[in-house]
Amino acid sequence: MIIAVDFAIIIISATILSLAARKTGQPAIVAYLFTGIILGPVFLNVILKSSLIELFSELGLAFLLFLIGFEMSFEKIKDLLRSVVHISIYQTILQTALAFGIAYAVGFTLVETFIIALCTVFGATPIIVKILADKKQTTTVAGRINIGVLIIQDIYLVIILAIFNAESLDSPSEIILSVAWVLLLLTLLGTFALAASRYVLPLLLDITIRHSHAFFVQAIAWGFLFISFTEYLELSVEIGAFLAGLSLGQLQYSAELRGRIRPITNFFMIIFFTSIGLRVEAEFLILYWKEAFISSIGLMIGNFLIMFYLIHREKFDIKTTFIGSINMTQVSEFSLVVGTLAVTRGFINEEILGYFSVMAIGTMSISTYLIYYNNEIYDVFESFLMRFRNENERDIQLSELKDHAIVIGNNALSQYLLPLLIKHYNKIVFVDKDPERVNGTESNHAIYVFGNINQEEIRDETAFGEAAFVMNLTKDSSVNDFILTQTGPHVIKILRSESAKKAIEYYDKGAHYVIVYDILTQVKIVQYLAVYFENRSKFMEIVSSDLDEIKKEASYV
């Protein structure tokens, strides 16, 4: 009962603070962080850390990594993979060296400095990904660079945990053995995940895809299967969740699944961000606040400059370089997780957790604003940044979908229209809720997406806002209403209606053409019969022409 009350207090407080944040134009994540600080030991101390809250918090991070895996379609990131690996490796080395230098300069011992350097090198995956997702920037070049670097950092985190779980830091052989074992397990799990995405998951999901609840549950079960594996192997559950999402992300159904899983993730993330504040102990906050303040400034500036140099070196355009850098300036909440383990193993004193807490809360709060307003900040400094432009900038287009055609409902008529649409649009995207109409039908000119266009993830997948032509061949009137309200006058809108009254309404609202099958059929039959009674030979010409068209349509079907 007490736990239920705790959850109620957390949710109500987070809701009130997030509403206040929205009214004042602040990011909701900052409200969630301060929910934990206010309810925890620092102020009111009305919520105690419990095993259930910790579980929900960990599930929140796991579900977030699960969703990140969905985003990492190899087809979409193949042009960035080499660059992301280069950036990640050098970023880890340089930021560890920076953190070491700053910690030593502010007065920590050599051992403490070493531990602090290992703990403060990570970016705040939940904050970065959550805000990028809210801003629709996960599919941009900068967003994919950030996500790629964060994933490699999470692998690095697992290695750090392996080092701290070694019998002794004084034994190099013990450390090497521990790290080698972790890397072997990760390799085996990753290989299994990718093999499953090709040979196992399509068979499993094809069985349940027509039953939405079973389809959703099966995807969640797949995620928990990997989480169980990694927990059993004493690896990070976040890595397991990411690998599960990665395997599902290679399927045509990934956008639909992403849309169904995101609401659950948003709930768990409230508990996760709140739990960060609950971890902060009031008595430790003031011990190292000066050192933490100096270190935070040094790390944020240094992290930005390191990322800027590394992304710029890969010859990305200046806007991608700047935004990809400003998104990665914070000290992660993982510093508290790794720091707590270091305290448990006796490597550092418990008081140093206050140093981590001040840096994590401070830099995460500030960087939330930097990410939230990254485009506006770039606009302010654009003229100055132009002097750093690369002469041979890489022109990477992660999505070719612009000024394309979207056809909702993949049926005989849509396929009959395909040759005509190909002549006028470089890409045609078909969206359908029937898996048989989207499975294995990819071509050079056409993309087939499973899902409902009313769902935000499907609109992102099809670049709905960039389309020049939208046709709805389904009987769903809500889709017609959505098209009419969410597209501009420059977009050609072809809709379907089941009644003449609705068709007139759609025309009044801006539809370019409305298909009314029954009425059109009636009119055509009357016209054909009139020709038949007046001119038999002309009628036979019409029949012959129609027969040729029917044969063509049959070949498309």
Coordinates of C-alpha atoms in Angstrom, one line a residue:
M1 CA 0.0 0.0 0.0
I2 CA 2.9 2.4 0.9
I3 CA 4.5 1.7 -2.5
A4 CA 1.2 2.5 -4.3
V5 CA 1.0 5.8 -2.4
D6 CA 4.7 6.6 -3.4
F7 CA 3.9 6.0 -7.0
A8 CA 0.8 8.2 -6.8
I9 CA 2.8 11.0 -5.2
I10 CA 5.5 10.7 -7.9
I11 CA 3.1 10.7 -10.8
I12 CA 1.0 13.6 -9.4
S13 CA 4.0 15.7 -8.5
A14 CA 5.7 15.0 -11.9
T15 CA 2.4 15.9 -13.7
I16 CA 2.0 19.2 -11.8
L17 CA 5.7 20.2 -12.3
S18 CA 5.6 19.2 -16.0
L19 CA 2.5 21.3 -16.6
A20 CA 4.2 24.2 -14.9
A21 CA 7.3 23.6 -17.1
R22 CA 5.2 23.6 -20.2
K23 CA 3.4 26.9 -19.2
T24 CA 6.8 28.5 -18.8
G25 CA 8.4 26.9 -21.9
Q26 CA 10.7 24.6 -20.0
P27 CA 11.5 21.0 -21.0
A28 CA 9.5 18.3 -19.1
I29 CA 12.6 16.3 -18.3
V30 CA 13.9 19.1 -16.1
A31 CA 10.5 19.0 -14.2
Y32 CA 10.9 15.2 -13.7
L33 CA 14.5 15.6 -12.4
F34 CA 13.4 18.2 -9.9
T35 CA 10.4 16.0 -8.9
G36 CA 12.9 13.5 -7.5
I37 CA 15.0 16.2 -5.8
I38 CA 12.0 17.8 -4.1
L39 CA 10.4 14.5 -3.0
G40 CA 13.8 12.9 -2.0
P41 CA 16.3 13.5 0.8
V42 CA 17.4 16.9 -0.4
F43 CA 14.0 18.6 0.5
L44 CA 10.8 16.9 1.6
N45 CA 12.2 13.3 2.0
V46 CA 8.7 11.9 1.6
I47 CA 9.7 9.2 -1.0
L48 CA 12.2 6.6 0.0
K49 CA 14.1 4.6 -2.6
S50 CA 12.5 1.2 -2.8
S51 CA 13.3 -1.9 -4.8
L52 CA 10.1 -1.4 -6.9
I53 CA 10.9 2.2 -7.8
E54 CA 14.5 1.1 -8.7
L55 CA 12.9 -1.7 -10.9
F56 CA 10.6 0.7 -12.7
S57 CA 13.5 3.1 -13.1
E58 CA 15.6 0.4 -14.7
L59 CA 12.8 -0.7 -16.9
G60 CA 12.4 2.9 -18.1
L61 CA 16.0 3.0 -19.2
A62 CA 15.7 -0.5 -20.7
F63 CA 12.6 0.5 -22.7
L64 CA 14.3 3.6 -23.9
L65 CA 17.3 1.6 -25.2
F66 CA 14.7 -0.9 -26.7
L67 CA 13.3 2.0 -28.7
I68 CA 16.8 3.3 -29.7
G69 CA 17.4 -0.2 -31.2
F70 CA 14.3 0.2 -33.3
E71 CA 15.8 3.4 -34.8
M72 CA 19.1 1.8 -35.7
S73 CA 18.1 0.2 -39.0
F74 CA 21.4 -0.7 -40.7
E75 CA 20.0 0.4 -44.1
K76 CA 19.5 4.0 -42.6
I77 CA 22.9 4.3 -40.9
K78 CA 25.3 2.4 -43.2
D79 CA 26.7 5.7 -44.6
L80 CA 27.5 6.9 -41.0
L81 CA 28.7 3.7 -39.4
R82 CA 32.4 4.2 -40.0
S83 CA 32.3 7.8 -38.9
V84 CA 30.4 7.0 -35.7
V85 CA 32.9 4.4 -34.7
H86 CA 35.8 6.8 -35.3
I87 CA 34.1 9.6 -33.4
S88 CA 33.2 7.2 -30.5
I89 CA 36.6 5.7 -30.0
Y90 CA 38.5 9.1 -30.0
Q91 CA 35.7 10.8 -28.0
T92 CA 36.0 8.1 -25.2
I93 CA 39.8 8.5 -25.1
L94 CA 39.9 12.3 -25.2
Q95 CA 37.0 12.9 -22.7
T96 CA 38.4 10.4 -20.2
A97 CA 41.7 12.3 -20.4
L98 CA 39.9 15.6 -20.0
A99 CA 37.9 14.3 -17.0
F100 CA 41.1 12.9 -15.4
G101 CA 43.0 16.2 -15.9
I102 CA 40.1 18.3 -14.4
A103 CA 39.6 16.0 -11.4
Y104 CA 43.3 15.9 -10.6
A105 CA 43.5 19.7 -11.0
V106 CA 40.8 20.4 -8.4
G107 CA 42.6 18.3 -5.8
F108 CA 41.5 14.6 -5.9
T109 CA 44.0 11.9 -5.3
L110 CA 45.4 9.8 -8.2
V111 CA 43.1 6.8 -7.5
E112 CA 40.0 9.0 -7.0
T113 CA 40.9 10.9 -10.2
F114 CA 41.1 7.6 -12.1
I115 CA 37.7 6.5 -10.9
I116 CA 36.1 9.9 -11.5
A117 CA 37.5 9.9 -15.1
L118 CA 36.0 6.5 -15.8
C119 CA 32.6 7.6 -14.2
T120 CA 32.1 10.9 -15.9
V121 CA 32.8 10.1 -19.6
F122 CA 29.3 9.0 -20.5
G123 CA 26.7 11.1 -22.2
A124 CA 23.1 11.1 -20.7
T125 CA 21.5 8.6 -23.0
P126 CA 17.9 9.0 -21.7
I127 CA 17.9 12.8 -21.8
I128 CA 19.6 13.1 -25.2
V129 CA 17.4 10.5 -26.9
K130 CA 14.2 11.6 -25.3
I131 CA 14.6 15.2 -26.3
L132 CA 15.8 14.3 -29.8
A133 CA 12.7 12.0 -30.2
D134 CA 10.4 14.7 -29.0
K135 CA 12.0 17.2 -31.5
K136 CA 11.9 14.6 -34.4
Q137 CA 15.7 14.8 -34.6
T138 CA 16.6 11.1 -34.1
T139 CA 16.6 10.6 -37.9
T140 CA 18.8 13.6 -38.7
V141 CA 22.5 13.1 -39.4
A142 CA 23.4 14.8 -36.1
G143 CA 20.8 12.7 -34.2
R144 CA 22.1 9.4 -35.6
I145 CA 25.7 10.4 -34.8
N146 CA 24.7 11.1 -31.2
I147 CA 22.7 7.9 -30.9
G148 CA 25.6 5.9 -32.4
V149 CA 28.1 7.4 -30.0
L150 CA 25.8 6.8 -27.0
I151 CA 25.4 3.2 -27.9
I152 CA 29.1 2.6 -28.1
Q153 CA 29.4 4.5 -24.8
D154 CA 26.9 2.1 -23.3
I155 CA 29.2 -0.8 -24.4
Y156 CA 32.1 1.1 -22.8
L157 CA 30.0 1.3 -19.7
V158 CA 29.6 -2.5 -19.6
I159 CA 33.4 -2.8 -19.9
I160 CA 33.9 -0.3 -17.0
L161 CA 31.5 -2.3 -14.9
A162 CA 33.5 -5.4 -15.8
I163 CA 36.7 -3.7 -14.6
F164 CA 35.1 -2.7 -11.3
N165 CA 33.8 -6.3 -10.8
A166 CA 37.3 -7.7 -11.2
E167 CA 38.8 -9.1 -8.0
S168 CA 41.4 -6.3 -7.8
L169 CA 42.4 -3.2 -9.8
D170 CA 46.0 -4.1 -9.0
S171 CA 45.8 -7.3 -11.1
P172 CA 46.0 -6.5 -14.9
S173 CA 45.4 -10.1 -15.8
E174 CA 42.2 -10.2 -13.8
I175 CA 41.0 -7.0 -15.5
I176 CA 41.9 -8.3 -19.0
L177 CA 40.1 -11.6 -18.4
S178 CA 37.0 -9.9 -17.1
V179 CA 36.8 -7.4 -20.0
A180 CA 37.5 -10.2 -22.6
W181 CA 34.7 -12.3 -21.2
V182 CA 32.2 -9.4 -21.4
L183 CA 33.3 -8.6 -25.0
L184 CA 32.8 -12.3 -26.0
L185 CA 29.3 -12.4 -24.5
L186 CA 28.4 -9.1 -26.2
T187 CA 29.6 -10.5 -29.6
L188 CA 27.6 -13.7 -29.2
L189 CA 24.5 -11.8 -28.2
G190 CA 24.8 -9.3 -31.0
T191 CA 25.3 -12.1 -33.6
F192 CA 22.3 -13.9 -32.3
A193 CA 20.2 -10.7 -32.4
L194 CA 21.0 -10.0 -36.0
A195 CA 20.6 -13.6 -37.1
A196 CA 17.2 -13.7 -35.4
S197 CA 16.1 -10.5 -37.2
R198 CA 16.6 -12.4 -40.5
Y199 CA 15.5 -15.9 -39.8
V200 CA 13.4 -16.1 -36.6
L201 CA 11.5 -12.9 -36.0
P202 CA 9.8 -12.7 -39.5
L203 CA 8.3 -16.1 -38.9
L204 CA 7.2 -15.4 -35.3
L205 CA 5.6 -12.0 -36.0
D206 CA 3.9 -13.1 -39.2
I207 CA 1.8 -15.4 -37.1
T208 CA 0.5 -12.7 -34.7
I209 CA 0.6 -9.5 -36.9
R210 CA -3.1 -9.5 -37.6
H211 CA -3.9 -9.6 -33.9
S212 CA -2.7 -6.3 -32.6
H213 CA -2.5 -7.2 -28.9
A214 CA -0.6 -10.5 -29.5
F215 CA 1.7 -8.7 -32.0
F216 CA 2.5 -6.1 -29.3
V217 CA 2.9 -8.6 -26.5
Q218 CA 5.2 -10.8 -28.6
A219 CA 7.5 -7.8 -29.3
I220 CA 7.6 -7.0 -25.6
A221 CA 8.3 -10.6 -24.8
W222 CA 11.3 -10.5 -27.2
G223 CA 12.7 -7.5 -25.4
F224 CA 12.4 -9.2 -22.0
L225 CA 14.0 -12.4 -23.4
F226 CA 17.1 -10.4 -24.2
I227 CA 16.9 -8.6 -20.8
S228 CA 16.8 -11.9 -19.1
F229 CA 19.8 -13.2 -21.1
T230 CA 21.9 -10.2 -20.2
E231 CA 20.9 -10.2 -16.6
Y232 CA 21.7 -13.9 -16.3
L233 CA 25.1 -13.3 -17.9
E234 CA 25.6 -10.4 -15.4
L235 CA 25.7 -7.8 -18.2
S236 CA 23.8 -4.5 -18.5
V237 CA 20.1 -5.0 -19.0
E238 CA 20.1 -1.9 -21.2
I239 CA 22.5 -3.6 -23.6
G240 CA 20.1 -6.6 -23.8
A241 CA 17.1 -4.3 -24.5
F242 CA 19.1 -2.4 -27.2
L243 CA 20.0 -5.7 -28.9
A244 CA 16.4 -6.8 -28.8
G245 CA 15.2 -3.5 -30.3
L246 CA 18.1 -3.7 -32.9
S247 CA 16.8 -7.0 -34.2
L248 CA 13.2 -5.8 -34.4
G249 CA 14.4 -2.5 -36.0
Q250 CA 15.5 -4.4 -39.2
L251 CA 11.9 -5.5 -39.9
Q252 CA 9.2 -3.7 -41.9
Y253 CA 7.0 -3.7 -38.8
S254 CA 9.4 -1.6 -36.7
A255 CA 7.6 1.8 -37.1
E256 CA 4.3 0.3 -36.0
L257 CA 5.9 -1.4 -33.0
R258 CA 7.7 1.7 -32.0
G259 CA 4.4 3.6 -31.9
R260 CA 2.8 1.1 -29.6
I261 CA 5.8 0.8 -27.2
R262 CA 6.5 4.5 -26.9
P263 CA 3.6 5.4 -24.5
I264 CA 4.8 2.7 -22.0
T265 CA 8.3 4.0 -22.3
N266 CA 7.1 7.6 -21.5
F267 CA 5.5 6.4 -18.3
F268 CA 8.6 4.5 -17.2
M269 CA 10.8 7.4 -18.0
I270 CA 9.0 9.6 -15.5
I271 CA 9.9 7.1 -12.8
F272 CA 13.5 6.9 -14.1
F273 CA 14.2 10.7 -14.1
T274 CA 12.5 11.1 -10.8
S275 CA 14.7 8.3 -9.3
I276 CA 17.8 10.3 -10.3
G277 CA 16.8 13.0 -7.9
L278 CA 15.9 10.4 -5.2
R279 CA 19.5 9.1 -5.3
V280 CA 20.9 12.5 -4.3
E281 CA 21.9 12.7 -0.6
A282 CA 21.6 16.2 0.9
E283 CA 24.5 15.8 3.2
F284 CA 26.9 15.1 0.3
L285 CA 25.9 17.9 -1.9
I286 CA 27.8 20.6 -0.2
L287 CA 31.1 18.8 0.4
Y288 CA 32.5 19.1 -3.1
W289 CA 30.2 21.7 -4.6
K290 CA 33.0 24.0 -5.6
E291 CA 35.0 21.2 -7.2
A292 CA 31.8 20.0 -8.9
F293 CA 31.0 23.5 -10.2
I294 CA 34.5 24.0 -11.7
S295 CA 34.5 20.5 -13.2
S296 CA 31.0 20.9 -14.7
I297 CA 32.0 24.1 -16.5
G298 CA 35.3 22.5 -17.7
L299 CA 33.7 19.2 -18.8
M300 CA 30.8 20.9 -20.7
I301 CA 33.0 23.2 -22.6
G302 CA 35.7 20.5 -23.2
N303 CA 33.1 17.9 -24.2
F304 CA 31.6 20.3 -26.8
L305 CA 35.1 21.1 -28.2
I306 CA 36.1 17.5 -28.4
M307 CA 32.9 16.5 -30.2
F308 CA 33.1 19.5 -32.5
Y309 CA 36.7 18.6 -33.5
L310 CA 35.8 14.9 -34.1
I311 CA 32.6 15.5 -36.1
H312 CA 34.3 18.3 -38.1
R313 CA 37.2 16.0 -38.9
E314 CA 34.8 13.5 -40.5
K315 CA 33.8 16.4 -42.9
F316 CA 30.2 16.8 -41.9
D317 CA 28.5 20.1 -42.6
I318 CA 28.9 22.8 -40.0
K319 CA 25.3 22.7 -38.7
T320 CA 25.5 18.9 -38.2
T321 CA 28.9 19.4 -36.4
F322 CA 27.6 22.1 -34.1
I323 CA 24.3 20.4 -33.2
G324 CA 25.9 17.0 -32.8
S325 CA 28.4 18.6 -30.4
I326 CA 26.1 20.7 -28.3
N327 CA 23.9 17.7 -27.7
M328 CA 26.7 15.8 -25.9
T329 CA 27.9 18.2 -23.2
Q330 CA 26.6 16.6 -20.0
V331 CA 27.7 14.2 -17.3
S332 CA 25.4 11.3 -17.3
E333 CA 23.4 9.8 -14.4
F334 CA 25.5 6.7 -15.1
S335 CA 28.2 8.5 -13.1
L336 CA 26.1 7.8 -10.0
V337 CA 25.6 4.2 -10.9
V338 CA 29.2 3.5 -11.6
G339 CA 30.3 5.7 -8.7
T340 CA 28.0 3.7 -6.3
L341 CA 29.6 0.5 -7.5
A342 CA 33.1 2.0 -6.9
V343 CA 32.1 2.9 -3.4
T344 CA 30.7 -0.6 -2.8
R345 CA 34.1 -2.0 -3.9
G346 CA 35.9 0.4 -1.6
F347 CA 37.7 2.2 -4.4
I348 CA 36.5 5.7 -3.4
N349 CA 34.8 7.3 -0.4
E350 CA 31.0 7.7 -0.3
E351 CA 31.3 11.5 -0.1
I352 CA 32.5 11.6 -3.7
L353 CA 29.0 10.6 -4.8
G354 CA 28.0 14.2 -3.9
Y355 CA 30.5 15.4 -6.4
F356 CA 28.9 13.1 -9.1
S357 CA 25.4 14.2 -8.0
V358 CA 26.1 17.9 -8.4
M359 CA 27.7 17.5 -11.8
A360 CA 25.1 15.1 -13.1
I361 CA 22.1 17.2 -12.0
G362 CA 23.7 20.5 -13.0
T363 CA 25.0 19.5 -16.4
M364 CA 21.9 17.4 -17.3
S365 CA 19.6 20.3 -16.5
I366 CA 21.7 22.8 -18.5
S367 CA 22.3 20.5 -21.4
T368 CA 18.5 19.8 -21.6
Y369 CA 18.0 23.4 -22.6
L370 CA 21.0 23.3 -25.0
I371 CA 19.5 20.3 -26.8
Y372 CA 16.0 21.7 -26.6
Y373 CA 17.0 24.9 -28.3
N374 CA 19.9 23.6 -30.4
N375 CA 18.6 25.0 -33.7
E376 CA 18.0 28.4 -32.2
I377 CA 21.5 28.5 -30.6
Y378 CA 23.0 27.5 -34.0
D379 CA 21.1 30.4 -35.7
V380 CA 22.7 32.8 -33.2
F381 CA 26.3 31.6 -33.9
E382 CA 25.8 30.7 -37.6
S383 CA 27.8 33.6 -39.1
F384 CA 30.7 32.9 -36.7
L385 CA 30.7 29.2 -37.4
M386 CA 30.8 29.6 -41.1
R387 CA 34.6 30.2 -40.9
F388 CA 35.0 26.5 -39.8
R389 CA 33.2 25.1 -42.8
N390 CA 34.9 22.1 -44.5
E391 CA 35.8 22.7 -48.2
N392 CA 34.7 19.2 -49.1
E393 CA 31.7 18.7 -46.8
R394 CA 30.0 15.3 -47.0
D395 CA 26.5 15.4 -48.4
I396 CA 24.7 12.6 -46.6
Q397 CA 21.0 12.3 -47.1
L398 CA 19.6 9.7 -44.6
S399 CA 16.2 9.9 -46.2
E400 CA 15.5 10.4 -49.9
L401 CA 11.8 11.0 -49.1
K402 CA 11.0 14.5 -50.3
D403 CA 8.3 15.7 -52.7
H404 CA 7.3 12.0 -53.0
A405 CA 3.9 10.3 -53.3
I406 CA 2.1 8.5 -50.5
V407 CA -0.7 6.0 -51.2
I408 CA -2.7 4.8 -48.2
G409 CA -4.2 1.4 -49.0
N410 CA -2.2 -1.0 -51.2
N411 CA -4.8 -2.6 -53.4
A412 CA -5.3 -3.4 -57.1
L413 CA -6.1 0.2 -57.9
S414 CA -2.9 1.5 -56.2
Q415 CA -0.8 -1.0 -58.1
Y416 CA -2.5 0.0 -61.3
L417 CA -1.5 3.6 -60.7
L418 CA 2.1 2.8 -59.9
P419 CA 3.6 3.2 -63.4
L420 CA 1.9 6.6 -63.7
L421 CA 3.1 7.8 -60.3
I422 CA 6.7 6.6 -61.0
K423 CA 6.8 9.0 -64.0
H424 CA 6.1 12.0 -61.8
Y425 CA 7.6 11.1 -58.4
N426 CA 11.0 9.7 -57.5
K427 CA 9.5 7.6 -54.6
I428 CA 6.1 6.2 -53.9
V429 CA 5.3 5.1 -50.4
F430 CA 2.5 2.6 -49.8
V431 CA 1.0 2.4 -46.3
D432 CA -1.3 -0.5 -45.4
K433 CA -2.5 -2.3 -42.3
D434 CA -2.6 -5.7 -44.1
P435 CA 0.8 -7.4 -43.6
E436 CA 0.4 -9.5 -46.8
R437 CA 0.3 -6.3 -48.8
V438 CA 3.6 -4.9 -47.5
N439 CA 5.7 -8.1 -46.9
G440 CA 8.6 -8.6 -49.3
T441 CA 7.3 -6.1 -51.8
E442 CA 10.1 -3.5 -51.7
S443 CA 11.3 -2.1 -55.1
N444 CA 13.5 0.6 -56.4
H445 CA 10.7 3.1 -56.8
A446 CA 8.2 1.9 -54.2
I447 CA 8.5 1.6 -50.4
Y448 CA 5.9 -0.4 -48.5
V449 CA 5.2 0.4 -44.8
F450 CA 3.0 -1.6 -42.4
G451 CA 0.9 0.5 -40.1
N452 CA -1.7 3.3 -39.7
I453 CA -0.9 6.7 -41.1
N454 CA -2.7 8.3 -38.1
Q455 CA 0.2 7.1 -35.9
E456 CA 3.0 9.5 -35.4
E457 CA 5.8 6.9 -36.0
I458 CA 4.3 5.9 -39.3
R459 CA 4.1 9.5 -40.5
D460 CA 7.8 9.9 -39.5
E461 CA 8.7 6.8 -41.4
T462 CA 6.9 7.9 -44.5
A463 CA 8.1 11.6 -44.2
F464 CA 4.4 12.6 -44.4
G465 CA 5.2 16.3 -44.0
E466 CA 7.5 16.3 -47.1
A467 CA 5.0 14.6 -49.5
A468 CA 3.8 16.3 -52.6
F469 CA 1.0 13.8 -53.4
V470 CA -1.3 11.9 -50.9
M471 CA -4.0 9.4 -51.9
N472 CA -6.3 7.5 -49.5
L473 CA -7.9 4.4 -50.9
T474 CA -9.1 3.1 -47.6
K475 CA -12.6 3.4 -46.2
D476 CA -11.3 5.2 -43.0
S477 CA -12.8 8.7 -43.0
S478 CA -10.5 9.7 -40.1
V479 CA -7.6 9.4 -42.6
N480 CA -9.3 11.7 -45.0
D481 CA -9.9 14.3 -42.2
F482 CA -6.2 14.0 -41.2
I483 CA -5.0 14.5 -44.7
L484 CA -7.2 17.6 -45.2
T485 CA -6.1 19.2 -41.9
Q486 CA -2.4 18.2 -42.0
T487 CA -1.3 19.0 -45.6
G488 CA -0.9 22.3 -47.3
P489 CA -2.7 23.6 -50.4
H490 CA 0.4 22.6 -52.5
V491 CA -0.1 18.9 -51.8
I492 CA -2.3 17.0 -54.2
K493 CA -5.0 15.2 -52.2
I494 CA -6.9 12.3 -53.7
L495 CA -9.5 10.8 -51.2
R496 CA -12.1 8.1 -51.1
S497 CA -15.6 8.5 -49.9
E498 CA -18.5 6.1 -49.3
S499 CA -21.2 8.8 -49.8
A500 CA -21.8 11.7 -52.2
K501 CA -22.5 14.0 -49.2
K502 CA -19.1 13.3 -47.7
A503 CA -17.5 13.7 -51.1
I504 CA -18.9 17.2 -51.5
E505 CA -17.7 18.0 -47.9
Y506 CA -14.1 16.8 -48.9
Y507 CA -14.1 19.0 -52.0
D508 CA -15.1 22.0 -49.9
K509 CA -12.2 21.3 -47.6
G510 CA -9.6 21.2 -50.3
A511 CA -9.6 17.7 -51.8
H512 CA -8.4 17.7 -55.5
Y513 CA -10.4 14.6 -56.3
V514 CA -12.7 12.3 -54.4
I515 CA -13.3 8.7 -55.5
V516 CA -16.9 7.5 -54.9
Y517 CA -16.9 4.0 -56.3
D518 CA -20.7 3.3 -56.3
I519 CA -21.7 6.6 -57.9
L520 CA -18.9 6.5 -60.5
T521 CA -19.9 2.9 -61.4
Q522 CA -23.5 3.9 -61.8
V523 CA -22.6 6.9 -64.0
K524 CA -20.3 4.8 -66.2
I525 CA -22.9 2.1 -66.7
V526 CA -25.6 4.6 -67.7
Q527 CA -23.2 6.2 -70.2
Y528 CA -22.2 2.8 -71.6
L529 CA -25.8 1.7 -72.0
A530 CA -26.6 5.0 -73.8
V531 CA -23.8 4.3 -76.3
Y532 CA -25.0 0.7 -76.7
F533 CA -28.5 1.8 -77.7
E534 CA -27.3 4.6 -80.0
N535 CA -24.1 3.1 -81.6
R536 CA -23.3 -0.6 -81.3
S537 CA -20.0 -0.4 -83.1
K538 CA -18.7 2.4 -80.9
F539 CA -19.9 0.4 -77.8
M540 CA -17.8 -2.6 -79.0
E541 CA -14.7 -0.3 -79.3
I542 CA -15.3 0.7 -75.7
V543 CA -15.6 -2.9 -74.6
S544 CA -12.4 -3.8 -76.4
S545 CA -10.5 -0.9 -74.8
D546 CA -11.9 -1.8 -71.3
L547 CA -10.9 -5.4 -71.8
D548 CA -7.3 -4.4 -72.6
E549 CA -7.2 -2.3 -69.4
I550 CA -8.7 -5.2 -67.4
K551 CA -5.9 -7.5 -68.7
K552 CA -3.3 -4.9 -67.7
E553 CA -4.8 -4.6 -64.2
A554 CA -4.9 -8.4 -63.9
S555 CA -1.1 -8.5 -64.7
Y556 CA -0.4 -5.9 -61.9
V557 CA -2.5 -7.8 -59.4

